[in-house]
């Protein structure tokens, strides 16, 4: 005789045991400047901060559009190759999402190489950016952290 488990018998939220470990660190490399790539990074950062996880976002290449004052209000969803493109083209990265990350002690970092390639000044960047750092600085910063490349 075989036994089957129904969905009603399974917990909706898995039990991971202990409370969130505040010694954890999450580092997210944000390399794309379209909304369908920016939102996952911002949502994950907010979720991690809500769990007490030290969180750093490193913006590089096209990801600079998310923290560049001139472009952050005009980000779009990418329809090419996106088979679930039923979301309407809408708005920009809500500065509130960046504000919330900063307010929760999250850190926003700009890549020095991308910064220089785009001939930007610090005045061009969102006010909550902690600084412009090199890839080597980022490697030090990300040590012992979980890394997401988005």
JSON list of C-alpha atoms in Angstrom, two decimals:
[
{"chain": "A", "resi": 1, "resn": "UNK", "atom": "CA", "xyz": [0.00, 0.00, 0.00]},
{"chain": "A", "resi": 2, "resn": "UNK", "atom": "CA", "xyz": [1.39, 3.43, -0.94]},
{"chain": "A", "resi": 3, "resn": "UNK", "atom": "CA", "xyz": [0.74, 6.63, 0.94]},
{"chain": "A", "resi": 4, "resn": "UNK", "atom": "CA", "xyz": [0.28, 9.95, -0.79]},
{"chain": "A", "resi": 5, "resn": "UNK", "atom": "CA", "xyz": [0.65, 13.40, 0.69]},
{"chain": "A", "resi": 6, "resn": "UNK", "atom": "CA", "xyz": [-1.76, 16.13, -0.29]},
{"chain": "A", "resi": 7, "resn": "UNK", "atom": "CA", "xyz": [-0.96, 19.81, -0.43]},
{"chain": "A", "resi": 8, "resn": "UNK", "atom": "CA", "xyz": [-3.16, 20.42, 2.61]},
{"chain": "A", "resi": 9, "resn": "UNK", "atom": "CA", "xyz": [-0.85, 18.24, 4.70]},
{"chain": "A", "resi": 10, "resn": "UNK", "atom": "CA", "xyz": [2.28, 20.17, 3.75]},
{"chain": "A", "resi": 11, "resn": "UNK", "atom": "CA", "xyz": [3.19, 23.44, 5.49]},
{"chain": "A", "resi": 12, "resn": "UNK", "atom": "CA", "xyz": [2.81, 26.54, 3.34]},
{"chain": "A", "resi": 13, "resn": "UNK", "atom": "CA", "xyz": [6.02, 28.01, 4.74]},
{"chain": "A", "resi": 14, "resn": "UNK", "atom": "CA", "xyz": [8.94, 25.65, 5.27]},
{"chain": "A", "resi": 15, "resn": "UNK", "atom": "CA", "xyz": [10.37, 25.47, 8.78]},
{"chain": "A", "resi": 16, "resn": "UNK", "atom": "CA", "xyz": [14.05, 26.30, 8.54]},
{"chain": "A", "resi": 17, "resn": "UNK", "atom": "CA", "xyz": [14.62, 25.86, 12.26]},
{"chain": "A", "resi": 18, "resn": "UNK", "atom": "CA", "xyz": [16.32, 28.68, 14.09]},
{"chain": "A", "resi": 19, "resn": "UNK", "atom": "CA", "xyz": [15.63, 32.37, 13.77]},
{"chain": "A", "resi": 20, "resn": "UNK", "atom": "CA", "xyz": [17.53, 34.38, 11.16]},
{"chain": "A", "resi": 21, "resn": "UNK", "atom": "CA", "xyz": [21.29, 34.36, 11.68]},
{"chain": "A", "resi": 22, "resn": "UNK", "atom": "CA", "xyz": [22.38, 38.00, 11.89]},
{"chain": "A", "resi": 23, "resn": "UNK", "atom": "CA", "xyz": [25.99, 37.03, 11.11]},
{"chain": "A", "resi": 24, "resn": "UNK", "atom": "CA", "xyz": [24.97, 36.35, 7.52]},
{"chain": "A", "resi": 25, "resn": "UNK", "atom": "CA", "xyz": [25.92, 38.62, 4.63]},
{"chain": "A", "resi": 26, "resn": "UNK", "atom": "CA", "xyz": [24.31, 38.99, 1.21]},
{"chain": "A", "resi": 27, "resn": "UNK", "atom": "CA", "xyz": [26.09, 40.72, -1.65]},
{"chain": "A", "resi": 28, "resn": "UNK", "atom": "CA", "xyz": [24.21, 41.40, -4.89]},
{"chain": "A", "resi": 29, "resn": "UNK", "atom": "CA", "xyz": [25.93, 42.42, -8.11]},
{"chain": "A", "resi": 30, "resn": "UNK", "atom": "CA", "xyz": [23.47, 44.52, -10.10]},
{"chain": "A", "resi": 31, "resn": "UNK", "atom": "CA", "xyz": [24.66, 44.46, -13.71]},
{"chain": "A", "resi": 32, "resn": "UNK", "atom": "CA", "xyz": [21.45, 45.22, -15.61]},
{"chain": "A", "resi": 33, "resn": "UNK", "atom": "CA", "xyz": [19.49, 48.45, -15.82]},
{"chain": "A", "resi": 34, "resn": "UNK", "atom": "CA", "xyz": [16.09, 47.16, -16.88]},
{"chain": "A", "resi": 35, "resn": "UNK", "atom": "CA", "xyz": [13.23, 46.80, -14.41]},
{"chain": "A", "resi": 36, "resn": "UNK", "atom": "CA", "xyz": [12.90, 43.04, -14.76]},
{"chain": "A", "resi": 37, "resn": "UNK", "atom": "CA", "xyz": [16.47, 42.75, -13.46]},
{"chain": "A", "resi": 38, "resn": "UNK", "atom": "CA", "xyz": [16.47, 45.67, -11.01]},
{"chain": "A", "resi": 39, "resn": "UNK", "atom": "CA", "xyz": [13.34, 44.67, -9.10]},
{"chain": "A", "resi": 40, "resn": "UNK", "atom": "CA", "xyz": [14.56, 41.16, -8.15]},
{"chain": "A", "resi": 41, "resn": "UNK", "atom": "CA", "xyz": [17.76, 42.63, -6.69]},
{"chain": "A", "resi": 42, "resn": "UNK", "atom": "CA", "xyz": [15.89, 45.31, -4.76]},
{"chain": "A", "resi": 43, "resn": "UNK", "atom": "CA", "xyz": [13.24, 42.89, -3.49]},
{"chain": "A", "resi": 44, "resn": "UNK", "atom": "CA", "xyz": [15.88, 40.36, -2.38]},
{"chain": "A", "resi": 45, "resn": "UNK", "atom": "CA", "xyz": [17.87, 43.11, -0.65]},
{"chain": "A", "resi": 46, "resn": "UNK", "atom": "CA", "xyz": [14.78, 44.31, 1.23]},
{"chain": "A", "resi": 47, "resn": "UNK", "atom": "CA", "xyz": [13.90, 40.74, 2.23]},
{"chain": "A", "resi": 48, "resn": "UNK", "atom": "CA", "xyz": [17.42, 40.06, 3.49]},
{"chain": "A", "resi": 49, "resn": "UNK", "atom": "CA", "xyz": [17.51, 43.28, 5.49]},
{"chain": "A", "resi": 50, "resn": "UNK", "atom": "CA", "xyz": [14.13, 42.40, 6.98]},
{"chain": "A", "resi": 51, "resn": "UNK", "atom": "CA", "xyz": [15.72, 39.17, 8.24]},
{"chain": "A", "resi": 52, "resn": "UNK", "atom": "CA", "xyz": [18.64, 41.04, 9.80]},
{"chain": "A", "resi": 53, "resn": "UNK", "atom": "CA", "xyz": [21.13, 40.01, 7.11]},
{"chain": "A", "resi": 54, "resn": "UNK", "atom": "CA", "xyz": [23.94, 42.45, 6.29]},
{"chain": "A", "resi": 55, "resn": "UNK", "atom": "CA", "xyz": [23.26, 43.49, 2.69]},
{"chain": "A", "resi": 56, "resn": "UNK", "atom": "CA", "xyz": [25.38, 45.15, 0.00]},
{"chain": "A", "resi": 57, "resn": "UNK", "atom": "CA", "xyz": [24.40, 45.97, -3.60]},
{"chain": "A", "resi": 58, "resn": "UNK", "atom": "CA", "xyz": [27.20, 46.58, -6.12]},
{"chain": "A", "resi": 59, "resn": "UNK", "atom": "CA", "xyz": [26.05, 48.42, -9.25]},
{"chain": "A", "resi": 60, "resn": "UNK", "atom": "CA", "xyz": [28.15, 47.90, -12.37]},
{"chain": "A", "resi": 61, "resn": "UNK", "atom": "CA", "xyz": [27.84, 48.25, -16.14]},
{"chain": "A", "resi": 62, "resn": "UNK", "atom": "CA", "xyz": [24.17, 48.82, -17.09]},
{"chain": "A", "resi": 63, "resn": "UNK", "atom": "CA", "xyz": [23.15, 48.38, -13.46]},
{"chain": "A", "resi": 64, "resn": "UNK", "atom": "CA", "xyz": [24.34, 51.96, -13.02]},
{"chain": "A", "resi": 65, "resn": "UNK", "atom": "CA", "xyz": [21.05, 53.06, -14.57]},
{"chain": "A", "resi": 66, "resn": "UNK", "atom": "CA", "xyz": [19.36, 52.06, -11.29]},
{"chain": "A", "resi": 67, "resn": "UNK", "atom": "CA", "xyz": [21.40, 54.56, -9.23]},
{"chain": "A", "resi": 68, "resn": "UNK", "atom": "CA", "xyz": [22.05, 57.23, -11.88]},
{"chain": "A", "resi": 69, "resn": "UNK", "atom": "CA", "xyz": [19.80, 60.23, -11.24]},
{"chain": "A", "resi": 70, "resn": "UNK", "atom": "CA", "xyz": [19.52, 60.85, -15.00]},
{"chain": "A", "resi": 71, "resn": "UNK", "atom": "CA", "xyz": [18.26, 57.34, -15.84]},
{"chain": "A", "resi": 72, "resn": "UNK", "atom": "CA", "xyz": [16.66, 55.82, -12.73]},
{"chain": "A", "resi": 73, "resn": "UNK", "atom": "CA", "xyz": [13.23, 57.30, -13.47]},
{"chain": "A", "resi": 74, "resn": "UNK", "atom": "CA", "xyz": [13.06, 55.85, -16.99]},
{"chain": "A", "resi": 75, "resn": "UNK", "atom": "CA", "xyz": [13.83, 52.13, -16.61]},
{"chain": "A", "resi": 76, "resn": "UNK", "atom": "CA", "xyz": [11.74, 49.69, -18.67]},
{"chain": "A", "resi": 77, "resn": "UNK", "atom": "CA", "xyz": [10.84, 46.01, -18.68]},
{"chain": "A", "resi": 78, "resn": "UNK", "atom": "CA", "xyz": [12.61, 44.00, -21.39]},
{"chain": "A", "resi": 79, "resn": "UNK", "atom": "CA", "xyz": [10.13, 42.38, -23.80]},
{"chain": "A", "resi": 80, "resn": "UNK", "atom": "CA", "xyz": [12.76, 40.53, -25.87]},
{"chain": "A", "resi": 81, "resn": "UNK", "atom": "CA", "xyz": [13.01, 36.90, -24.82]},
{"chain": "A", "resi": 82, "resn": "UNK", "atom": "CA", "xyz": [10.57, 37.44, -21.97]},
{"chain": "A", "resi": 83, "resn": "UNK", "atom": "CA", "xyz": [7.74, 35.00, -22.62]},
{"chain": "A", "resi": 84, "resn": "UNK", "atom": "CA", "xyz": [5.78, 36.24, -19.62]},
{"chain": "A", "resi": 85, "resn": "UNK", "atom": "CA", "xyz": [5.64, 39.82, -20.86]},
{"chain": "A", "resi": 86, "resn": "UNK", "atom": "CA", "xyz": [2.09, 40.49, -19.70]},
{"chain": "A", "resi": 87, "resn": "UNK", "atom": "CA", "xyz": [3.25, 43.24, -17.34]},
{"chain": "A", "resi": 88, "resn": "UNK", "atom": "CA", "xyz": [2.58, 46.73, -18.65]},
{"chain": "A", "resi": 89, "resn": "UNK", "atom": "CA", "xyz": [5.55, 49.02, -19.24]},
{"chain": "A", "resi": 90, "resn": "UNK", "atom": "CA", "xyz": [5.49, 51.06, -16.10]},
{"chain": "A", "resi": 91, "resn": "UNK", "atom": "CA", "xyz": [7.40, 53.66, -14.23]},
{"chain": "A", "resi": 92, "resn": "UNK", "atom": "CA", "xyz": [10.85, 53.56, -12.83]},
{"chain": "A", "resi": 93, "resn": "UNK", "atom": "CA", "xyz": [12.67, 51.99, -9.98]},
{"chain": "A", "resi": 94, "resn": "UNK", "atom": "CA", "xyz": [10.80, 53.54, -7.18]},
{"chain": "A", "resi": 95, "resn": "UNK", "atom": "CA", "xyz": [13.25, 55.65, -5.21]},
{"chain": "A", "resi": 96, "resn": "UNK", "atom": "CA", "xyz": [11.30, 54.42, -2.19]},
{"chain": "A", "resi": 97, "resn": "UNK", "atom": "CA", "xyz": [12.81, 50.96, -2.68]},
{"chain": "A", "resi": 98, "resn": "UNK", "atom": "CA", "xyz": [16.32, 52.39, -2.60]},
{"chain": "A", "resi": 99, "resn": "UNK", "atom": "CA", "xyz": [15.38, 54.63, 0.33]},
{"chain": "A", "resi": 100, "resn": "UNK", "atom": "CA", "xyz": [14.07, 51.63, 2.24]},
{"chain": "A", "resi": 101, "resn": "UNK", "atom": "CA", "xyz": [17.29, 49.69, 1.66]},
{"chain": "A", "resi": 102, "resn": "UNK", "atom": "CA", "xyz": [19.38, 52.60, 2.93]},
{"chain": "A", "resi": 103, "resn": "UNK", "atom": "CA", "xyz": [17.03, 53.20, 5.89]},
{"chain": "A", "resi": 104, "resn": "UNK", "atom": "CA", "xyz": [17.41, 49.54, 6.91]},
{"chain": "A", "resi": 105, "resn": "UNK", "atom": "CA", "xyz": [21.23, 49.92, 6.90]},
{"chain": "A", "resi": 106, "resn": "UNK", "atom": "CA", "xyz": [21.71, 48.32, 3.50]},
{"chain": "A", "resi": 107, "resn": "UNK", "atom": "CA", "xyz": [24.65, 49.50, 1.44]},
{"chain": "A", "resi": 108, "resn": "UNK", "atom": "CA", "xyz": [24.71, 50.72, -2.17]},
{"chain": "A", "resi": 109, "resn": "UNK", "atom": "CA", "xyz": [28.08, 50.70, -3.94]},
{"chain": "A", "resi": 110, "resn": "UNK", "atom": "CA", "xyz": [29.04, 52.01, -7.38]},
{"chain": "A", "resi": 111, "resn": "UNK", "atom": "CA", "xyz": [31.68, 50.26, -9.50]},
{"chain": "A", "resi": 112, "resn": "UNK", "atom": "CA", "xyz": [34.69, 52.53, -10.09]},
{"chain": "A", "resi": 113, "resn": "UNK", "atom": "CA", "xyz": [35.40, 51.18, -13.58]},
{"chain": "A", "resi": 114, "resn": "UNK", "atom": "CA", "xyz": [31.80, 51.71, -14.77]},
{"chain": "A", "resi": 115, "resn": "UNK", "atom": "CA", "xyz": [31.72, 55.09, -13.05]},
{"chain": "A", "resi": 116, "resn": "UNK", "atom": "CA", "xyz": [34.84, 56.20, -14.92]},
{"chain": "A", "resi": 117, "resn": "UNK", "atom": "CA", "xyz": [33.73, 54.69, -18.26]},
{"chain": "A", "resi": 118, "resn": "UNK", "atom": "CA", "xyz": [30.49, 56.68, -18.10]},
{"chain": "A", "resi": 119, "resn": "UNK", "atom": "CA", "xyz": [32.30, 59.90, -17.09]},
{"chain": "A", "resi": 120, "resn": "UNK", "atom": "CA", "xyz": [30.05, 60.34, -14.06]},
{"chain": "A", "resi": 121, "resn": "UNK", "atom": "CA", "xyz": [30.52, 62.48, -10.99]},
{"chain": "A", "resi": 122, "resn": "UNK", "atom": "CA", "xyz": [29.27, 61.65, -7.51]},
{"chain": "A", "resi": 123, "resn": "UNK", "atom": "CA", "xyz": [26.53, 64.27, -8.03]},
{"chain": "A", "resi": 124, "resn": "UNK", "atom": "CA", "xyz": [25.13, 62.03, -10.80]},
{"chain": "A", "resi": 125, "resn": "UNK", "atom": "CA", "xyz": [24.49, 59.21, -8.33]},
{"chain": "A", "resi": 126, "resn": "UNK", "atom": "CA", "xyz": [21.54, 58.57, -6.07]},
{"chain": "A", "resi": 127, "resn": "UNK", "atom": "CA", "xyz": [22.21, 60.21, -2.69]},
{"chain": "A", "resi": 128, "resn": "UNK", "atom": "CA", "xyz": [22.09, 56.91, -0.79]},
{"chain": "A", "resi": 129, "resn": "UNK", "atom": "CA", "xyz": [25.12, 55.44, -2.59]},
{"chain": "A", "resi": 130, "resn": "UNK", "atom": "CA", "xyz": [27.81, 54.76, 0.03]},
{"chain": "A", "resi": 131, "resn": "UNK", "atom": "CA", "xyz": [30.70, 55.23, -2.35]},
{"chain": "A", "resi": 132, "resn": "UNK", "atom": "CA", "xyz": [32.49, 54.34, -5.56]},
{"chain": "A", "resi": 133, "resn": "UNK", "atom": "CA", "xyz": [34.69, 51.28, -5.09]},
{"chain": "A", "resi": 134, "resn": "UNK", "atom": "CA", "xyz": [36.98, 49.15, -7.24]},
{"chain": "A", "resi": 135, "resn": "UNK", "atom": "CA", "xyz": [36.45, 45.50, -8.09]},
{"chain": "A", "resi": 136, "resn": "UNK", "atom": "CA", "xyz": [39.26, 44.64, -5.64]},
{"chain": "A", "resi": 137, "resn": "UNK", "atom": "CA", "xyz": [37.46, 46.57, -2.89]},
{"chain": "A", "resi": 138, "resn": "UNK", "atom": "CA", "xyz": [34.30, 44.67, -3.77]},
{"chain": "A", "resi": 139, "resn": "UNK", "atom": "CA", "xyz": [36.13, 41.36, -3.44]},
{"chain": "A", "resi": 140, "resn": "UNK", "atom": "CA", "xyz": [37.17, 42.33, 0.09]},
{"chain": "A", "resi": 141, "resn": "UNK", "atom": "CA", "xyz": [33.66, 43.51, 0.90]},
{"chain": "A", "resi": 142, "resn": "UNK", "atom": "CA", "xyz": [32.03, 40.33, -0.34]},
{"chain": "A", "resi": 143, "resn": "UNK", "atom": "CA", "xyz": [34.26, 37.95, 1.61]},
{"chain": "A", "resi": 144, "resn": "UNK", "atom": "CA", "xyz": [32.24, 35.35, 3.55]},
{"chain": "A", "resi": 145, "resn": "UNK", "atom": "CA", "xyz": [29.00, 36.55, 1.97]},
{"chain": "A", "resi": 146, "resn": "UNK", "atom": "CA", "xyz": [26.39, 34.89, -0.18]},
{"chain": "A", "resi": 147, "resn": "UNK", "atom": "CA", "xyz": [26.69, 36.30, -3.69]},
{"chain": "A", "resi": 148, "resn": "UNK", "atom": "CA", "xyz": [23.94, 36.89, -6.24]},
{"chain": "A", "resi": 149, "resn": "UNK", "atom": "CA", "xyz": [24.74, 38.11, -9.74]},
{"chain": "A", "resi": 150, "resn": "UNK", "atom": "CA", "xyz": [21.71, 39.74, -11.32]}
]
